CSV table of C-alpha atoms and ligand atoms in Angstrom, one decimal:
chain,number,residue,atom,x,y,z
A,112,UNK,CA,-0.2,0.3,0.0
A,113,UNK,CA,0.9,3.8,-1.1
A,114,UNK,CA,1.0,6.3,1.9
A,115,UNK,CA,0.9,10.0,1.6
A,116,UNK,CA,1.9,11.4,4.7
A,117,UNK,CA,2.0,15.0,6.2
A,118,UNK,CA,3.0,16.4,9.0
A,119,UNK,CA,2.8,20.4,10.3
A,120,UNK,CA,-0.1,21.6,8.0
A,121,UNK,CA,-0.2,24.7,10.6
A,122,UNK,CA,-2.9,25.7,8.9
A,123,UNK,CA,-1.4,26.5,5.3
A,124,UNK,CA,-3.7,26.0,2.9
A,125,UNK,CA,-1.9,26.8,-0.1
A,126,UNK,CA,1.3,24.8,1.0
A,127,UNK,CA,-1.4,21.4,1.0
A,128,UNK,CA,-2.4,22.5,-2.1
A,129,UNK,CA,0.6,22.3,-3.9
A,130,UNK,CA,1.4,19.3,-1.9
A,131,UNK,CA,-1.4,17.4,-3.2
A,132,UNK,CA,-1.3,19.0,-6.4
A,133,UNK,CA,2.9,17.0,-6.9
A,134,UNK,CA,1.1,14.3,-4.4
A,135,UNK,CA,-1.5,13.0,-7.3
A,136,UNK,CA,0.5,11.6,-9.6
A,137,UNK,CA,2.3,9.4,-7.1
A,138,UNK,CA,-0.5,7.1,-6.7
A,139,UNK,CA,-1.0,7.0,-2.9
A,140,UNK,CA,-4.4,4.6,-1.4
A,141,UNK,CA,-4.4,6.5,1.9
A,142,UNK,CA,-3.4,9.7,4.0
A,143,UNK,CA,-1.9,9.6,7.3
A,144,UNK,CA,-0.9,13.0,9.6
A,145,UNK,CA,1.4,13.6,12.5
A,146,UNK,CA,-0.4,16.6,13.6
A,147,UNK,CA,0.2,19.9,13.7
A,148,UNK,CA,-3.0,20.7,11.7
A,149,UNK,CA,-3.6,24.2,13.0
A,150,UNK,CA,-1.2,27.5,13.9
A,151,UNK,CA,0.5,29.9,12.9
A,152,UNK,CA,-0.9,29.8,9.4
A,153,UNK,CA,-3.7,31.2,8.4
A,154,UNK,CA,-6.0,29.1,7.0
A,155,UNK,CA,-7.2,26.7,10.3
A,156,UNK,CA,-10.7,26.2,8.8
A,157,UNK,CA,-10.5,25.1,5.9
A,158,UNK,CA,-6.7,23.0,6.1
A,159,UNK,CA,-8.8,21.1,9.3
A,160,UNK,CA,-11.6,20.4,7.0
A,161,UNK,CA,-9.4,18.9,4.7
A,162,UNK,CA,-8.1,16.6,6.6
A,163,UNK,CA,-11.1,15.6,8.6
A,164,UNK,CA,-12.2,14.6,5.0
A,165,UNK,CA,-9.1,12.9,4.1
A,166,UNK,CA,-7.2,11.6,6.3
A,167,UNK,CA,-7.2,8.1,7.0
A,168,UNK,CA,-5.3,8.0,10.3
A,169,UNK,CA,-4.7,11.3,12.2
A,170,UNK,CA,-2.2,12.1,15.5
A,171,UNK,CA,-2.3,15.1,17.9
A,172,UNK,CA,0.0,17.8,18.1
A,173,UNK,CA,0.5,20.0,20.5
A,174,UNK,CA,-0.7,23.0,18.7
A,175,UNK,CA,-3.7,21.4,17.6
A,176,UNK,CA,-3.5,20.7,21.6
A,177,UNK,CA,-2.8,24.8,22.2
A,178,UNK,CA,-5.8,25.6,19.8
A,179,UNK,CA,-8.1,23.6,20.8
A,180,UNK,CA,-8.2,24.5,24.7
A,181,UNK,CA,-7.0,20.7,25.3
A,182,UNK,CA,-3.8,22.7,26.9
A,183,UNK,CA,-2.9,26.1,27.9
A,184,UNK,CA,-0.1,28.2,25.8
A,185,UNK,CA,2.3,30.1,28.0
A,186,UNK,CA,4.7,27.5,27.6
A,187,UNK,CA,5.0,28.7,23.5
A,188,UNK,CA,7.4,31.8,22.7
A,189,UNK,CA,4.9,34.4,22.1
A,190,UNK,CA,4.2,34.3,18.1
A,191,UNK,CA,2.9,30.9,18.7
A,192,UNK,CA,1.3,32.3,22.5
A,193,UNK,CA,-0.4,34.8,19.9
A,194,UNK,CA,-1.1,32.6,16.5
A,195,UNK,CA,-2.2,29.7,19.5
A,196,UNK,CA,-4.9,32.8,20.9
A,197,UNK,CA,-6.0,33.7,17.1
A,198,UNK,CA,-6.6,30.0,16.0
A,199,UNK,CA,-9.0,29.1,19.1
A,200,UNK,CA,-11.3,31.9,18.5
A,201,UNK,CA,-11.1,31.4,14.3
A,202,UNK,CA,-11.8,28.2,14.8
A,203,UNK,CA,-15.3,26.5,14.5
A,204,UNK,CA,-16.6,24.5,16.6
A,205,UNK,CA,-17.4,21.7,15.1
A,206,UNK,CA,-13.4,22.0,14.3
A,207,UNK,CA,-11.9,23.0,17.3
A,208,UNK,CA,-14.6,19.5,19.0
A,209,UNK,CA,-12.9,17.4,16.7
A,210,UNK,CA,-9.2,18.6,16.7
A,211,UNK,CA,-9.6,18.3,21.3
A,212,UNK,CA,-10.5,14.6,20.6
A,213,UNK,CA,-7.0,13.9,18.3
A,214,UNK,CA,-5.2,10.1,19.5
A,215,UNK,CA,-2.3,11.0,20.9
A,216,UNK,CA,0.6,8.9,19.2
A,217,UNK,CA,1.9,6.4,19.2
A,218,UNK,CA,-0.4,5.4,16.6
A,219,UNK,CA,0.5,1.8,14.7
A,220,UNK,CA,-0.9,1.8,11.0
A,221,UNK,CA,-0.4,-1.5,9.0
A,222,UNK,CA,3.3,-3.3,11.5
A,223,UNK,CA,4.7,1.2,11.3
A,224,UNK,CA,4.1,3.9,13.8
A,225,UNK,CA,3.5,7.2,13.7
A,226,UNK,CA,3.5,10.3,16.7
A,227,UNK,CA,4.1,13.5,16.3
A,228,UNK,CA,7.2,14.4,18.6
A,229,UNK,CA,9.0,10.8,20.1
A,230,UNK,CA,7.9,7.7,20.7
A,231,UNK,CA,8.1,7.7,24.5
A,232,UNK,CA,6.2,11.3,24.4
A,233,UNK,CA,4.3,12.9,22.1
A,234,UNK,CA,5.7,16.4,22.8
A,235,UNK,CA,9.9,15.7,22.6
A,236,UNK,CA,11.7,17.1,19.8
A,237,UNK,CA,14.6,14.6,18.2
A,238,UNK,CA,16.9,17.1,16.1
A,239,UNK,CA,19.6,15.8,17.4
A,240,UNK,CA,20.8,11.8,17.3
A,241,UNK,CA,21.0,11.3,21.5
A,242,UNK,CA,17.2,13.0,21.3
A,243,UNK,CA,16.3,9.7,18.7
A,244,UNK,CA,18.4,6.9,20.5
A,245,UNK,CA,15.7,7.4,23.4
A,246,UNK,CA,13.2,7.3,21.2
A,247,UNK,CA,15.0,4.5,19.4
A,248,UNK,CA,14.7,2.5,22.0
A,249,UNK,CA,10.9,2.9,22.7
A,250,UNK,CA,9.9,2.7,19.7
A,251,UNK,CA,7.9,-0.6,19.1
A,252,UNK,CA,7.9,-1.0,15.3
A,253,UNK,CA,11.2,-1.4,13.6
A,254,UNK,CA,9.3,2.3,11.3
A,255,UNK,CA,8.0,5.2,13.3
A,256,UNK,CA,7.4,8.3,11.4
A,257,UNK,CA,7.5,12.1,13.1
A,258,UNK,CA,7.2,15.1,12.9
A,259,UNK,CA,6.9,18.7,15.3
A,260,UNK,CA,10.9,19.3,14.4
A,261,UNK,CA,9.8,20.4,11.0
A,262,UNK,CA,13.3,19.3,9.1
A,263,UNK,CA,12.9,16.5,6.7
A,264,UNK,CA,14.6,13.4,7.3
A,265,UNK,CA,15.0,11.7,10.5
A,266,UNK,CA,17.4,8.7,12.0
A,267,UNK,CA,18.4,5.3,11.3
A,268,UNK,CA,19.3,2.7,14.3
A,269,UNK,CA,21.8,0.4,14.1
A,270,UNK,CA,21.4,-2.2,16.5
A,271,UNK,CA,24.2,-2.6,19.2
A,272,UNK,CA,24.9,-4.4,22.8
A,273,UNK,CA,22.2,-1.9,24.8
A,274,UNK,CA,20.0,-0.9,21.4
A,275,UNK,CA,20.7,1.4,19.1
A,276,UNK,CA,22.7,4.3,17.9
A,277,UNK,CA,21.2,6.7,15.9
A,278,UNK,CA,22.5,8.5,12.6
A,279,UNK,CA,21.2,11.0,10.9
A,280,UNK,CA,19.5,11.2,8.1
A,281,UNK,CA,18.9,14.6,6.9
A,282,UNK,CA,21.3,14.5,3.7
A,283,UNK,CA,18.4,12.5,1.7
A,284,UNK,CA,18.6,10.8,-1.5
A,285,UNK,CA,15.0,11.6,-3.1
A,286,UNK,CA,14.5,7.5,-2.7
A,287,UNK,CA,15.6,5.7,0.6
A,288,UNK,CA,14.6,1.8,0.5
A,289,UNK,CA,14.4,0.8,4.1
A,290,UNK,CA,17.4,-1.6,5.4
A,291,UNK,CA,16.0,-5.0,7.4
A,292,UNK,CA,16.6,-5.2,10.8
A,293,UNK,CA,17.7,-1.2,11.2
A,294,UNK,CA,15.3,0.8,13.1
A,295,UNK,CA,13.7,4.1,11.8
A,296,UNK,CA,12.1,6.9,12.2
A,297,UNK,CA,11.7,9.5,10.1
A,298,UNK,CA,10.3,12.9,9.4
A,299,UNK,CA,8.2,14.3,6.6
A,300,UNK,CA,9.4,17.0,7.1
A,301,UNK,CA,6.2,20.4,7.2
A,302,UNK,CA,4.2,21.4,4.7
A,303,UNK,CA,3.5,24.0,6.1
A,304,UNK,CA,6.1,25.8,8.2
A,305,UNK,CA,9.4,24.2,7.3
A,306,UNK,CA,13.0,24.8,8.9
A,307,UNK,CA,15.4,22.8,7.9
A,308,UNK,CA,17.1,25.5,5.4
A,309,UNK,CA,14.5,25.2,2.3
A,310,UNK,CA,11.9,27.0,1.8
A,311,UNK,CA,9.5,24.8,-0.1
A,312,UNK,CA,6.1,22.4,1.4
A,313,UNK,CA,7.4,18.8,2.7
A,314,UNK,CA,5.5,15.0,2.5
A,315,UNK,CA,6.5,11.7,2.0
A,316,UNK,CA,5.1,8.2,0.4
A,317,UNK,CA,5.4,5.4,2.1
A,318,UNK,CA,5.3,2.0,-0.6
A,319,UNK,CA,4.8,-0.5,2.4
A,320,UNK,CA,4.9,-3.5,-0.4
A,321,UNK,CA,8.8,-2.7,-1.0
A,322,UNK,CA,9.3,-0.8,2.1
A,323,UNK,CA,10.6,2.3,0.0
A,324,UNK,CA,10.6,6.0,1.1
A,325,UNK,CA,9.9,9.0,-1.5
A,326,UNK,CA,11.1,12.2,0.5
A,327,UNK,CA,9.5,15.3,-1.5
A,328,UNK,CA,9.3,18.7,-2.1
A,329,UNK,CA,7.2,21.3,-4.4
A,330,UNK,CA,6.9,24.7,-4.9
A,331,UNK,CA,3.9,26.7,-3.3
A,332,UNK,CA,3.0,30.4,-2.9
A,333,UNK,CA,4.7,31.8,-0.6
A,334,UNK,CA,3.7,35.3,-1.3
A,335,UNK,CA,-0.2,34.6,-0.5
A,336,UNK,CA,-0.1,33.4,2.6
A,337,UNK,CA,2.8,35.4,4.0
A,338,UNK,CA,-0.3,38.3,3.0
A,339,UNK,CA,-3.0,36.2,4.5
A,340,UNK,CA,-1.2,36.8,7.6
A,341,UNK,CA,-0.6,40.0,8.1
A,342,UNK,CA,-4.2,41.2,6.7
A,343,UNK,CA,-5.0,38.4,9.8
A,344,UNK,CA,-3.2,40.6,12.2
A,345,UNK,CA,-0.6,37.6,13.2
A,346,UNK,CA,3.4,38.1,13.9
A,347,UNK,CA,5.7,39.7,11.0
A,348,UNK,CA,8.1,37.0,12.0
A,349,UNK,CA,5.2,33.6,10.8
A,350,UNK,CA,5.5,34.9,7.2
A,351,UNK,CA,8.8,36.1,6.5
A,352,UNK,CA,10.3,32.5,8.4
A,353,UNK,CA,8.3,30.7,5.5
A,354,UNK,CA,10.5,32.9,2.8
A,355,UNK,CA,13.9,31.3,4.8
A,356,UNK,CA,12.4,28.2,5.2
A,357,UNK,CA,13.9,28.2,9.0
B,79,ZN,ZN1,4.5,22.0,14.1
């Protein structure tokens, strides 16, 4: 089966549509979403409605929790607090309720897991090898897809005496065949707010029959999203960072 895997869409309607158009020719049968559907971006209702209608499995992200009122957002940075407050007011009640009831990861899908942050903690970031090693130890499957860092790539774990030693997979070839007996933590990257130095929207396709992951990037109309962010009165930095990809 071929899966379209989306993470950190962050209410970016233009990026989501560019991804869907690009992925349209890649023949997938199911859509998986790793959370942070809303927050930061200007179209929370449109993006939530799409995910509700078309995603087959969804796990919650920290911004989904904050924007639906499940958790406070006082630990967020000022721009994230401002966008969470704005999103809470903007969200239609039915979408807010749906976000509030999203599942906590990891969630098992056909032999692999989905989580927003890390296998041991849905809110934990895995940027570096030492952060990934705790995740590899606690991951119950050989393959886990995660998001949260907005960095496409992830980690591969080589078995050793104490568990797994993580190596970073950030310099990626577009297609990666999984190797048997290795443990993988893979991040499709952020659809709606990439932070890995590449401003293009990120996603991946996973073909479970041949165990190959395709890491994809696609240009989208950043200028339109920036204009919407500024028109909504959201912090300027949320508009500027889309163009920098950081
Ligand atoms: Zn995010």
